[in-house]
Amino acid sequence: MTSSSAARRKRPASYLIHSVIGLKLSLLLLFVCATGTIAVVSNDLEWLFRPEVRATRSAIPRSWEEQYHAARAAYPYHVINYGSAGEEPYLATSFNATSPSGEARVIWVDPGTGVVTGESSWVSFTSVMRALHYHLFTDRTGSWLFYIICALGAALVLSAITGLMIHRSIWRGFAKLPRRDRGERVFAGGLHRLAGVWSAAFVIVIGGTSIWYFAERAISEIGQIEYERFPSPLEAEQIDSHGPRRMGLDALIAIARREIPELQVREIWFPATPEDPVFIRGQATAWLVRDRTNGVEINPYTGEVIHVDLAENMSTIERWVHTADPLHFGDFAGVWSKLLWVVFGILLCILGWSGVSIHLHRMAEAVRVLRREA
Amino acid sequence: MRLPFRLAPLGWWKWPSLLTVTLLPLAFYIASWRPALEPRAFGTSILGPTRLGPWVAVLGTEAAIPLRTRSATVRIRFCDGCYEAMRSVHIGYGDRTAPAAGQLVRVTGDANSLEAPLTRTDATRTSTHLWLVVQAWDGTAYTHAWVVR
C-alpha cells in the first residue's frame, strides 16, 4: 500500500476518537500523569533530601505515647492535632500541629529511637506535588479545576478503550518490541502500542478512580453529603466529672485493640477542645483500604468506646470510598506497589509523547508525498 | 534520534493547555494557595494583655475599636500552656455590669487558633462592653470586660 493510498484510507471512529483525545489533550494529560507519578513516591523522594523525615529501623519501635511525649516536650506550645505513622518503615512519624503563631507545622519523630528529628512547615515537596497534581493550587477558589482534572480520567479511559479497539493484535502486542531499523515513526508506533497494551489495565484503574473522585465531590457538594463520619462531641456531664486529665495514649490504644484486635495504628486524631474524643485509626484485616478506614472513637477521660468503624461492616459504597485512594495512589502494598505505579505512570507519559510523535511523523510524511505528487 | 516535540498538533488547545500547566499553577500558588497557609493575622485592634484570674489574655480583631460593625471575628490568645487548664471560654457583648443574657458565644479552635464570631443583635445593638468569660475545670469563672464603644 502506498503512502498516498494509506493517507486516503478511511479510519474507523475509534481511531479518530483516540487521535483527537490523544493529540488535543496530550499536554494536559502528560502534565497530570507526570505530576501524579512523582506524587506517588513524593514521601520517599523527600527521604533523599530531608534528614528529619528519616526513621531508624528498629525491631521494637517506640510506642505512640513515647513519640507523642517527645514531640510535646520538644515543642510544648505547639498544639498537636493529628499524628500519622510514616508511610514506610524508613519514614518518620509526623505530628501535625499549630504553632503559637497559628501556623500549620509538622513535628517529626523517629519511631526507632523516639527522638524528635525536626520541625518544619506543612508546605513540603509532598504537599506541593499533590496540590499541583489534583487541582494546580486552585482549591482555595473552589473545585472547578479539580473537576476538570478528574474529567481527564474519562478521557484516559476512552483513550485506552479506543486504543485497544484499533490494535491489530493485542495479545501478541505484549511481546512485540518496537523496531529500530525502520525509522522514527515506526519506532514511535511500536513503542506506543507496546506501552499501550501493558498499561491498559492501569489506565482503566486510574481513569476509573478519577471519574469516581469527580462524582464523589459533585455528589458531596450538590447533595451536601458527607462520606465520612465525624467524631461526636462528648457529653458535658462526663467531661465535668472526669476531666481535665485524659488517659495515656498507650492505654487508649490498648482499648482500641480490644475492639479491633488486628489494628495497626496508623493515625491518631487528638482532641482540640475538652469536648473532642480521641480517634485511633489504622489498618486491620481488610485489604485495599486506606489508613483511616478502621478506627475506634474513645472518650479520653473515661476510656469508654463511643464508636467502632470496621471496613468489613461498611456498606459497599462506603467501602469503595476507602478503596479508591489505595487504587489511585498505588500505596496498598508499600514501596513495591508504589514503584509499580511509578513504572506505569512513566508508561503513560511515554504513551502521550509517542502518540504526538507518531502524528508529527505522519504529517511530515504526508507533506512529502503531496510535494512529490505535485 | 531527533525527537519531535512540537505543540502544533494540539491546534486550538495549544495555548490553553500551555497556560494551564505553566502560568495558572504558578499564579495560584503565589496568589492563593501559599498565602492561605500563612498564619492569619491576629488583628489590627488589640485588647489587652489582661490578667484573668491565674491567666493572661489578649484579644485581636480586624474591626476597628469602637466596635460598631454588625459582625466581627475576635481572636484570643492566652499565656503559653494556659488553655489546657480551661474548661470553656465564651465571649459576647454586654453592658458595664454583665454580659447580655443569652449572647455569649463559645470560643472555638485549638489553643493556638482560638476565635469566635461576634454579631450585634437587637439585644446588643447598643452594648458598650465586650466580655470574656473563662471557666476553669474546678468550676471557677473568671471574667473581664473591655470597653468597645
Tab-separated table of C-alpha atoms in Angstrom, chain B:
chain	number	residue	atom	x	y	z
B	1	MET	CA	17.437	10.096	17.171
B	2	ARG	CA	15.912	13.553	16.892
B	3	LEU	CA	12.733	13.639	18.937
B	4	PRO	CA	9.958	15.845	17.537
B	5	PHE	CA	8.446	17.912	20.344
B	6	ARG	CA	6.149	20.488	18.892
B	7	LEU	CA	2.767	21.541	20.122
B	8	ALA	CA	1.279	22.216	16.679
B	9	PRO	CA	-0.842	19.033	16.766
B	10	LEU	CA	-2.760	20.461	19.731
B	11	GLY	CA	-4.318	23.049	17.395
B	12	TRP	CA	-6.726	25.293	19.230
B	13	TRP	CA	-5.859	23.534	22.516
B	14	LYS	CA	-2.225	24.613	22.369
B	15	TRP	CA	-2.331	27.901	24.241
B	16	PRO	CA	-4.997	26.972	26.812
B	17	SER	CA	-3.013	23.808	27.616
B	18	LEU	CA	0.270	25.681	27.874
B	19	LEU	CA	-1.192	28.324	30.135
B	20	THR	CA	-2.918	25.702	32.291
B	21	VAL	CA	0.287	23.816	33.030
B	22	THR	CA	2.586	26.827	33.431
B	23	LEU	CA	1.188	30.213	34.371
B	24	LEU	CA	-2.001	29.047	36.048
B	25	PRO	CA	-0.397	26.916	38.791
B	26	LEU	CA	2.344	29.483	39.300
B	27	ALA	CA	-0.160	32.308	39.670
B	28	PHE	CA	-2.444	30.392	42.016
B	29	TYR	CA	0.487	29.169	44.106
B	30	ILE	CA	1.700	32.725	44.662
B	31	ALA	CA	-1.650	34.468	44.958
B	32	SER	CA	-3.891	31.870	46.590
B	33	TRP	CA	-2.522	28.571	47.871
B	34	ARG	CA	0.623	29.686	49.680
B	35	PRO	CA	-0.926	32.783	51.311
B	36	ALA	CA	-3.802	30.645	52.643
B	37	LEU	CA	-1.294	28.615	54.632
B	38	GLU	CA	0.239	31.633	56.313
B	39	PRO	CA	-0.956	32.198	59.875
B	40	ARG	CA	-3.894	34.532	59.936
B	41	ALA	CA	-3.193	37.988	61.249
B	42	PHE	CA	-4.161	38.263	64.890
B	43	GLY	CA	-5.809	41.584	64.286
B	44	THR	CA	-5.165	45.277	63.870
B	45	SER	CA	-7.112	46.214	67.010
B	46	ILE	CA	-5.666	44.670	70.155
B	47	LEU	CA	-7.330	44.434	73.572
B	48	GLY	CA	-5.044	43.506	76.455
B	49	PRO	CA	-2.915	41.807	77.602
B	50	THR	CA	-5.206	41.469	80.575
B	51	ARG	CA	-4.939	39.290	83.661
B	52	LEU	CA	-7.860	36.919	84.050
B	53	GLY	CA	-7.511	35.034	87.283
B	54	PRO	CA	-4.325	32.947	87.015
B	55	TRP	CA	-4.055	33.602	83.272
B	56	VAL	CA	-3.324	36.369	80.797
B	57	ALA	CA	-5.472	37.011	77.731
B	58	VAL	CA	-5.041	39.127	74.618
B	59	LEU	CA	-7.824	39.786	72.111
B	60	GLY	CA	-7.364	40.791	68.498
B	61	THR	CA	-9.768	41.756	65.734
B	62	GLU	CA	-9.587	43.251	62.243
B	63	ALA	CA	-12.521	45.529	63.068
B	64	ALA	CA	-11.791	48.978	64.417
B	65	ILE	CA	-12.397	49.877	68.049
B	66	PRO	CA	-15.041	51.165	68.901
B	67	LEU	CA	-16.726	48.033	67.507
B	68	ARG	CA	-19.623	49.396	65.505
B	69	THR	CA	-19.690	46.789	62.724
B	70	ARG	CA	-22.531	44.310	62.678
B	71	SER	CA	-20.184	41.325	62.684
B	72	ALA	CA	-16.565	40.805	63.587
B	73	THR	CA	-14.255	37.890	64.277
B	74	VAL	CA	-12.327	38.056	67.517
B	75	ARG	CA	-9.194	36.016	68.115
B	76	ILE	CA	-7.934	35.191	71.553
B	77	ARG	CA	-4.523	34.216	72.837
B	78	PHE	CA	-3.796	33.077	76.343
B	79	CYS	CA	-0.484	32.670	78.104
B	80	ASP	CA	1.534	29.704	76.852
B	81	GLY	CA	0.115	26.396	78.087
B	82	CYS	CA	-2.761	28.100	79.935
B	83	TYR	CA	-5.604	26.898	77.698
B	84	GLU	CA	-5.206	23.329	78.917
B	85	ALA	CA	-6.384	24.471	82.358
B	86	MET	CA	-9.598	25.946	80.951
B	87	ARG	CA	-12.903	24.111	80.741
B	88	SER	CA	-14.586	26.623	78.429
B	89	VAL	CA	-14.176	30.118	77.015
B	90	HIS	CA	-17.071	32.340	75.986
B	91	ILE	CA	-17.195	35.851	74.584
B	92	GLY	CA	-20.015	38.306	73.965
B	93	TYR	CA	-21.357	41.823	74.189
B	94	GLY	CA	-22.827	43.298	77.346
B	95	ASP	CA	-23.020	46.393	79.473
B	96	ARG	CA	-20.770	47.583	82.266
B	97	THR	CA	-22.143	45.147	84.812
B	98	ALA	CA	-22.670	41.857	82.944
B	99	PRO	CA	-22.754	40.227	79.528
B	100	ALA	CA	-26.094	40.381	77.719
B	101	ALA	CA	-28.275	37.398	78.553
B	102	GLY	CA	-28.014	34.598	76.039
B	103	GLN	CA	-25.487	36.450	73.897
B	104	LEU	CA	-22.292	34.675	74.899
B	105	VAL	CA	-20.656	32.719	72.090
B	106	ARG	CA	-18.414	29.716	72.647
B	107	VAL	CA	-14.851	30.303	71.513
B	108	THR	CA	-13.713	27.508	69.199
B	109	GLY	CA	-10.435	26.156	67.868
B	110	ASP	CA	-7.323	24.751	69.457
B	111	ALA	CA	-5.182	26.713	71.890
B	112	ASN	CA	-3.243	28.458	69.092
B	113	SER	CA	-6.213	29.332	66.911
B	114	LEU	CA	-8.986	30.425	69.271
B	115	GLU	CA	-11.608	32.638	67.705
B	116	ALA	CA	-15.279	33.475	67.789
B	117	PRO	CA	-17.677	35.345	65.502
B	118	LEU	CA	-19.383	38.311	67.121
B	119	THR	CA	-22.649	39.621	65.775
B	120	ARG	CA	-24.522	42.654	67.042
B	121	THR	CA	-28.115	41.610	67.509
B	122	ASP	CA	-31.044	43.808	68.503
B	123	ALA	CA	-30.287	42.951	72.112
B	124	THR	CA	-26.656	44.058	71.857
B	125	ARG	CA	-27.005	46.892	69.363
B	126	THR	CA	-26.068	49.487	71.943
B	127	SER	CA	-23.854	47.330	74.161
B	128	THR	CA	-20.682	49.074	75.218
B	129	HIS	CA	-18.547	46.249	76.601
B	130	LEU	CA	-17.017	43.043	75.304
B	131	TRP	CA	-16.995	40.309	77.917
B	132	LEU	CA	-14.657	37.344	78.110
B	133	VAL	CA	-15.769	34.541	80.430
B	134	VAL	CA	-13.345	31.735	81.191
B	135	GLN	CA	-14.360	28.736	83.261
B	136	ALA	CA	-11.711	26.651	84.951
B	137	TRP	CA	-12.050	22.927	85.478
B	138	ASP	CA	-12.989	23.405	89.125
B	139	GLY	CA	-15.971	25.465	88.034
B	140	THR	CA	-14.497	28.849	88.911
B	141	ALA	CA	-15.372	31.527	86.371
B	142	TYR	CA	-13.080	34.429	85.568
B	143	THR	CA	-14.368	37.408	83.645
B	144	HIS	CA	-13.156	40.640	82.183
B	145	ALA	CA	-14.884	43.327	80.153
B	146	TRP	CA	-13.308	45.720	77.706
B	147	VAL	CA	-14.938	48.963	76.641
B	148	VAL	CA	-15.537	48.703	72.936
B	149	ARG	CA	-17.973	51.506	72.301
